[in-house]
Coordinates of C-alpha atoms in Angstrom, one line a residue:
M1 CA -13.0 -21.4 22.5
R2 CA -11.7 -19.2 19.8
P3 CA -14.3 -18.6 16.6
R4 CA -13.4 -20.7 13.7
A5 CA -12.2 -17.4 11.4
L6 CA -10.1 -16.6 14.2
V7 CA -8.5 -19.9 14.6
R8 CA -8.0 -19.9 10.8
S9 CA -6.3 -15.9 10.8
I10 CA -3.7 -17.4 13.3
V11 CA -2.6 -19.9 11.0
D12 CA 0.6 -19.8 9.2
A13 CA 0.2 -19.2 5.0
S14 CA 2.0 -22.7 4.7
E15 CA -0.7 -24.3 6.9
L16 CA -3.7 -23.0 5.1
G17 CA -2.7 -23.4 1.7
E18 CA -3.2 -21.1 -1.0
D19 CA -7.0 -22.0 -1.3
G20 CA -7.0 -21.6 2.6
V21 CA -6.0 -18.1 2.3
L22 CA -8.2 -17.1 -0.7
A23 CA -11.2 -18.3 1.6
L24 CA -9.7 -16.3 4.6
I25 CA -9.7 -13.1 2.5
S26 CA -12.3 -13.5 0.0
D27 CA -14.9 -11.8 2.3
V28 CA -13.1 -8.4 2.3
L29 CA -12.6 -8.2 -1.5
T30 CA -15.1 -6.5 -3.1
S31 CA -15.7 -6.1 -7.1
A32 CA -16.2 -2.5 -8.9
P33 CA -19.7 -1.9 -10.5
T34 CA -18.3 -2.3 -13.9
T35 CA -17.1 -5.7 -13.4
I36 CA -18.6 -8.9 -15.0
V37 CA -16.6 -11.6 -13.9
G38 CA -14.7 -11.3 -10.6
P39 CA -12.2 -13.3 -9.0
G40 CA -12.5 -17.0 -8.9
D41 CA -12.2 -17.6 -12.9
D42 CA -9.2 -17.6 -14.9
C43 CA -9.4 -14.3 -15.8
A44 CA -11.3 -10.9 -14.5
V45 CA -13.7 -9.4 -17.4
L46 CA -14.3 -5.8 -17.0
E47 CA -16.4 -3.4 -18.8
V48 CA -15.1 -0.1 -19.9
T49 CA -15.7 2.8 -22.4
G50 CA -13.1 3.5 -23.9
P51 CA -8.9 3.1 -23.9
V52 CA -7.8 1.4 -20.4
V53 CA -4.1 2.5 -18.8
A54 CA -2.4 -0.1 -16.9
T55 CA 0.2 0.0 -14.3
T56 CA 2.2 -2.2 -11.7
D57 CA 3.9 -1.1 -8.9
V58 CA 6.0 -3.7 -6.8
L59 CA 6.6 -3.6 -3.1
V60 CA 9.5 -5.4 -1.3
E61 CA 9.5 -6.0 2.4
G62 CA 12.7 -4.1 3.7
E63 CA 12.8 -2.0 1.0
H64 CA 9.3 -0.5 0.8
F65 CA 8.0 -1.4 4.1
V66 CA 9.3 -2.8 7.4
Q67 CA 6.6 -4.9 9.6
D68 CA 7.9 -3.1 12.9
W69 CA 6.8 0.4 11.5
S70 CA 4.0 -0.4 9.7
S71 CA 0.6 -2.3 10.2
P72 CA -0.5 -5.1 7.6
Y73 CA -3.4 -3.3 6.8
D74 CA -1.4 -0.1 6.2
I75 CA 0.9 -2.3 3.9
G76 CA -2.3 -2.8 1.7
E77 CA -3.3 0.8 2.0
R78 CA 0.2 1.9 0.9
A79 CA -0.1 -1.0 -2.2
A80 CA -3.1 0.6 -3.4
A81 CA -2.5 4.3 -3.2
Q82 CA 0.7 4.5 -4.8
N83 CA -0.9 2.4 -8.0
L84 CA -4.1 4.4 -7.7
A85 CA -2.4 7.8 -7.7
D86 CA -0.3 6.4 -11.2
V87 CA -4.0 5.9 -12.8
A88 CA -5.0 9.2 -11.5
A89 CA -2.4 10.9 -12.8
M90 CA -3.2 9.7 -16.6
G91 CA -6.2 11.4 -15.7
A92 CA -8.4 7.7 -15.8
H93 CA -10.7 6.6 -13.5
P94 CA -9.3 3.7 -11.6
S95 CA -11.4 0.3 -12.0
A96 CA -9.6 -2.6 -11.1
L97 CA -6.7 -4.1 -9.0
V98 CA -4.9 -7.3 -9.8
V99 CA -3.1 -8.0 -6.6
G100 CA 0.1 -10.5 -6.5
M101 CA 1.6 -11.8 -3.1
A102 CA 4.6 -13.8 -2.3
L103 CA 4.5 -14.8 1.2
P104 CA 7.3 -16.9 3.6
G105 CA 5.6 -20.0 4.5
H106 CA 5.6 -18.2 8.4
A107 CA 3.2 -15.7 7.2
A108 CA 0.4 -15.3 9.3
G109 CA -3.0 -15.7 8.0
E110 CA -4.4 -12.8 9.8
W111 CA -1.5 -10.6 8.1
V112 CA -2.9 -11.5 4.8
R113 CA -6.5 -10.8 5.4
E114 CA -5.5 -7.7 7.0
C115 CA -3.4 -6.3 4.2
A116 CA -6.3 -7.5 1.9
R117 CA -8.3 -5.4 3.8
G118 CA -6.5 -2.2 3.3
L119 CA -5.8 -2.8 -0.4
A120 CA -9.7 -3.4 -0.7
D121 CA -10.8 -0.3 1.3
R122 CA -8.8 2.2 -0.5
A123 CA -9.3 0.6 -3.8
R124 CA -13.7 0.9 -2.9
A125 CA -13.1 4.6 -1.8
I126 CA -12.3 5.5 -5.3
G127 CA -14.5 2.9 -6.8
A128 CA -12.5 0.4 -8.1
G129 CA -12.3 -3.4 -6.8
I130 CA -10.1 -6.3 -6.1
E131 CA -10.6 -8.1 -9.1
G132 CA -7.9 -11.3 -8.8
G133 CA -4.4 -11.8 -8.4
D134 CA -2.0 -15.0 -7.5
L135 CA -0.4 -16.1 -4.4
T136 CA 2.9 -18.1 -4.2
R137 CA 5.8 -18.9 -1.8
S138 CA 8.8 -16.4 -0.9
R139 CA 12.2 -17.9 0.1
G140 CA 12.8 -14.3 1.7
G141 CA 10.5 -11.7 2.9
I142 CA 6.8 -10.5 1.6
V143 CA 6.6 -9.4 -1.8
I144 CA 3.0 -7.4 -3.2
S145 CA 2.9 -6.6 -6.8
V146 CA -0.3 -4.5 -7.7
T147 CA -1.7 -3.8 -11.1
A148 CA -3.8 -1.1 -11.2
L149 CA -6.4 -0.3 -14.5
G150 CA -8.3 2.9 -15.1
D151 CA -10.9 4.1 -17.9
L152 CA -10.2 7.0 -19.8
R153 CA -13.9 7.3 -20.2
G154 CA -13.2 9.1 -23.8
R155 CA -10.6 11.4 -22.4
T156 CA -7.6 11.9 -24.0
P157 CA -4.7 10.8 -20.9
V158 CA -2.7 13.4 -19.2
L159 CA 1.2 12.7 -20.3
R160 CA 4.6 13.7 -18.9
S161 CA 5.0 15.0 -22.7
G162 CA 2.6 17.6 -22.6
A163 CA 4.2 20.7 -20.5
R164 CA 4.0 23.8 -22.8
V165 CA 6.4 27.0 -22.1
G166 CA 4.6 30.0 -20.6
D167 CA 2.6 27.2 -18.4
A168 CA 2.4 27.4 -14.4
I169 CA 3.9 24.4 -12.6
V170 CA 1.3 23.5 -9.9
I171 CA 0.8 20.9 -7.3
A172 CA -2.2 19.0 -5.2
G173 CA -1.4 17.3 -2.0
T174 CA 1.3 17.5 0.9
L175 CA 5.2 17.3 0.0
G176 CA 8.0 16.1 2.4
M177 CA 5.7 14.8 4.7
S178 CA 6.6 11.1 3.9
R179 CA 10.0 11.5 4.1
T180 CA 9.7 12.9 7.2
G181 CA 8.0 10.0 8.8
F182 CA 10.6 7.8 7.2
E183 CA 13.5 9.7 8.8
L184 CA 11.5 9.6 12.0
Y185 CA 11.2 5.6 12.2
D186 CA 14.6 5.1 10.7
A187 CA 16.0 6.7 13.3
G188 CA 14.5 5.0 15.9
R189 CA 12.4 8.3 17.2
M190 CA 8.9 6.4 16.0
T191 CA 7.9 3.6 17.6
P192 CA 4.3 1.6 17.4
T193 CA 2.9 3.9 19.8
G194 CA 4.0 7.2 18.2
L195 CA 6.7 9.4 19.2
A196 CA 9.4 8.2 21.4
E197 CA 8.8 10.2 24.9
E198 CA 12.2 11.4 25.0
A199 CA 12.2 13.1 21.5
T200 CA 10.1 16.0 22.7
S201 CA 7.4 16.7 25.1
E202 CA 5.8 19.5 22.8
K203 CA 2.1 18.7 21.8
P204 CA 2.3 20.5 18.5
V205 CA 5.1 18.6 17.4
R206 CA 4.2 15.3 18.6
E207 CA 1.2 15.5 16.7
L208 CA 3.0 16.7 13.6
A209 CA 5.2 13.8 14.0
E210 CA 2.4 11.2 13.9
A211 CA 0.7 13.2 11.1
C212 CA 4.1 12.6 9.1
A213 CA 4.4 9.2 10.3
A214 CA 0.8 8.1 9.2
V215 CA 1.4 9.8 5.5
F216 CA 4.9 7.5 5.4
R217 CA 2.8 4.6 6.3
A218 CA -0.2 4.6 3.9
P219 CA -0.5 7.9 1.8
N220 CA -3.7 9.5 0.7
P221 CA -3.3 11.2 -2.4
P222 CA -6.1 13.6 -3.7
L223 CA -7.1 11.0 -6.4
H224 CA -10.5 12.9 -7.1
T225 CA -8.4 16.1 -7.3
A226 CA -6.4 15.1 -10.3
I227 CA -9.1 13.3 -12.0
G228 CA -11.5 16.2 -11.9
A229 CA -8.7 18.2 -13.2
A230 CA -7.2 16.6 -16.1
A231 CA -8.9 18.2 -18.6
R232 CA -7.4 21.4 -17.8
L233 CA -3.9 20.0 -17.4
H234 CA -1.2 19.3 -19.8
A235 CA 1.1 17.2 -18.0
M236 CA 1.0 15.3 -14.8
M237 CA 2.8 12.8 -12.4
D238 CA 2.4 11.9 -9.2
V239 CA 5.1 12.4 -6.8
S240 CA 6.7 9.1 -6.0
D241 CA 10.5 9.7 -6.3
G242 CA 10.5 13.2 -5.4
L243 CA 9.4 16.6 -6.6
A244 CA 12.6 17.8 -8.3
R245 CA 13.1 14.1 -10.0
D246 CA 9.7 13.7 -11.2
C247 CA 9.8 17.6 -12.4
Q248 CA 12.9 16.5 -14.3
R249 CA 10.8 13.6 -16.0
I250 CA 8.5 16.0 -16.9
A251 CA 11.3 18.4 -18.4
R252 CA 12.5 15.8 -20.4
A253 CA 9.8 14.4 -21.9
S254 CA 8.4 17.6 -22.8
G255 CA 11.8 19.6 -23.8
V256 CA 11.3 22.4 -21.4
S257 CA 13.0 23.5 -18.3
M258 CA 10.9 23.4 -15.1
C259 CA 11.5 26.3 -12.9
L260 CA 10.4 25.8 -9.1
D261 CA 9.9 28.9 -6.9
S262 CA 11.5 28.6 -3.6
T263 CA 9.0 31.4 -2.1
L264 CA 5.8 29.2 -3.4
L265 CA 7.4 26.1 -1.8
A266 CA 8.0 28.1 1.8
P267 CA 4.5 26.7 3.3
D268 CA 5.3 23.1 2.6
C269 CA 8.9 23.4 4.1
Q270 CA 7.2 25.4 7.0
R271 CA 4.9 22.6 7.5
V272 CA 7.5 20.0 8.2
A273 CA 10.0 22.3 9.6
P274 CA 9.6 21.9 13.6
L275 CA 10.8 18.3 13.0
D276 CA 14.1 19.3 11.6
E277 CA 16.0 18.4 15.0
L278 CA 14.5 14.8 14.8
C279 CA 15.4 14.3 11.1
R280 CA 18.7 13.7 9.4
S281 CA 18.0 16.4 6.6
T282 CA 16.4 19.6 6.2
A283 CA 12.9 20.4 5.9
W284 CA 13.9 22.1 2.2
S285 CA 15.5 18.6 1.2
R286 CA 12.4 16.4 2.2
V287 CA 10.4 19.0 0.4
L288 CA 12.2 19.0 -2.7
R289 CA 13.8 15.5 -2.6
G290 CA 11.3 13.3 -0.4
G291 CA 9.0 11.2 -2.2
E292 CA 6.1 9.1 -2.0
D293 CA 3.3 11.3 -0.2
H294 CA 1.8 11.0 -3.9
A295 CA 1.0 14.4 -4.4
F296 CA 0.2 15.4 -8.2
V297 CA 2.6 17.7 -10.0
A298 CA 1.1 19.2 -13.1
T299 CA 1.2 21.9 -15.7
C300 CA -1.4 24.2 -16.9
A301 CA -2.4 27.2 -18.4
P302 CA -1.5 29.9 -15.9
D303 CA -4.9 31.6 -15.7
A304 CA -6.8 28.2 -15.7
I305 CA -5.4 26.8 -12.3
P306 CA -8.0 23.7 -11.1
T307 CA -9.3 23.6 -7.7
G308 CA -7.3 21.8 -5.4
F309 CA -3.9 22.9 -6.8
R310 CA -1.7 26.0 -6.5
I311 CA 1.2 27.3 -8.0
I312 CA 4.7 26.4 -7.4
G313 CA 6.7 27.5 -10.5
S314 CA 7.0 28.1 -14.4
V315 CA 7.8 26.1 -17.6
E316 CA 10.3 27.8 -19.6
S317 CA 12.1 27.2 -22.7
A318 CA 14.7 24.1 -22.6
S319 CA 17.9 25.7 -21.6
G320 CA 19.7 22.6 -20.8
I321 CA 18.8 22.7 -17.1
D322 CA 15.9 20.5 -16.4
V323 CA 15.2 22.0 -12.9
S324 CA 15.9 24.9 -11.5
V325 CA 15.1 26.6 -8.1
D326 CA 14.9 30.4 -8.1
S327 CA 16.8 30.1 -11.3
Q328 CA 19.6 28.1 -10.1
P329 CA 20.2 24.6 -11.2
L330 CA 19.7 22.1 -8.7
T331 CA 22.7 19.8 -8.1
G332 CA 23.3 16.4 -6.8
P333 CA 20.8 13.5 -6.4
L334 CA 17.1 15.0 -7.1
G335 CA 14.9 12.2 -5.6
W336 CA 15.2 8.3 -4.7
E337 CA 16.9 6.0 -7.2
S338 CA 15.2 2.9 -6.9
L339 CA 18.5 0.7 -8.3
A340 CA 20.9 2.8 -6.5

């Protein structure tokens, strides 16, 4: 006879109902120490020490995740990570996530529980909690909406508009790995058990492919690095839509030109280049235009590079060219366009 919890977890959400689903996931959702009133009331009540930052991201099945590629735990981690990265990019400490889910009636209770566990584990790792949310029915696929809140703790937020002429452009985290993982899945080369046997027999290439696939499924941005460096940074963003596209956003917000150096980006290209034959784009394209590693691109004084960041270019006076590489303007799409 199955334990009661397991029996409940394999029942569809429509059979469990909203109260049943909430009961199923309640033990994996933990509140942060700064929470005064957590899940269960009409609103959460949080204790903060200063201004609060807020951000929201929506993940749609088939657009942002595919269940054949990612486990529900991965999807939960991914949903948390991209919101936590937005908070960290402002220099704030994540304090709470509020999660809404739209579920088709056939969604298994076990799926919802594992997704919630991924969300909660990733939030807990940075000191945040899951403080409430909403459940509703979807007539299509699964939709997950996450709102993240962060406490600046008396600091000034780090904005896109703060880049200064003469700054160094710096990066913390990986580039191109998530896009590489996506292209491997999209081409059918990655399977639930790893890289397809016929793709290659070389162990280092297989290990690299699996590392890139893991970053795509559940990115792990260096949140502590970004938060710890915030006081020394003039502008910052997390790279969600591609390095070139997000540098363009900083350039336009700050009224400057962002000049990238291909030599300084060469290590990123060399990291993913062994998989070029298995991908549809070049390593350079994946590094420059691929997003969702959620690395942090920032600008700072060239003699004050924070620990964990490295230089990849420089900020110059506005020239009518937002982003260039080796003084040559970039042409074509610069990265992901969500409504294209």
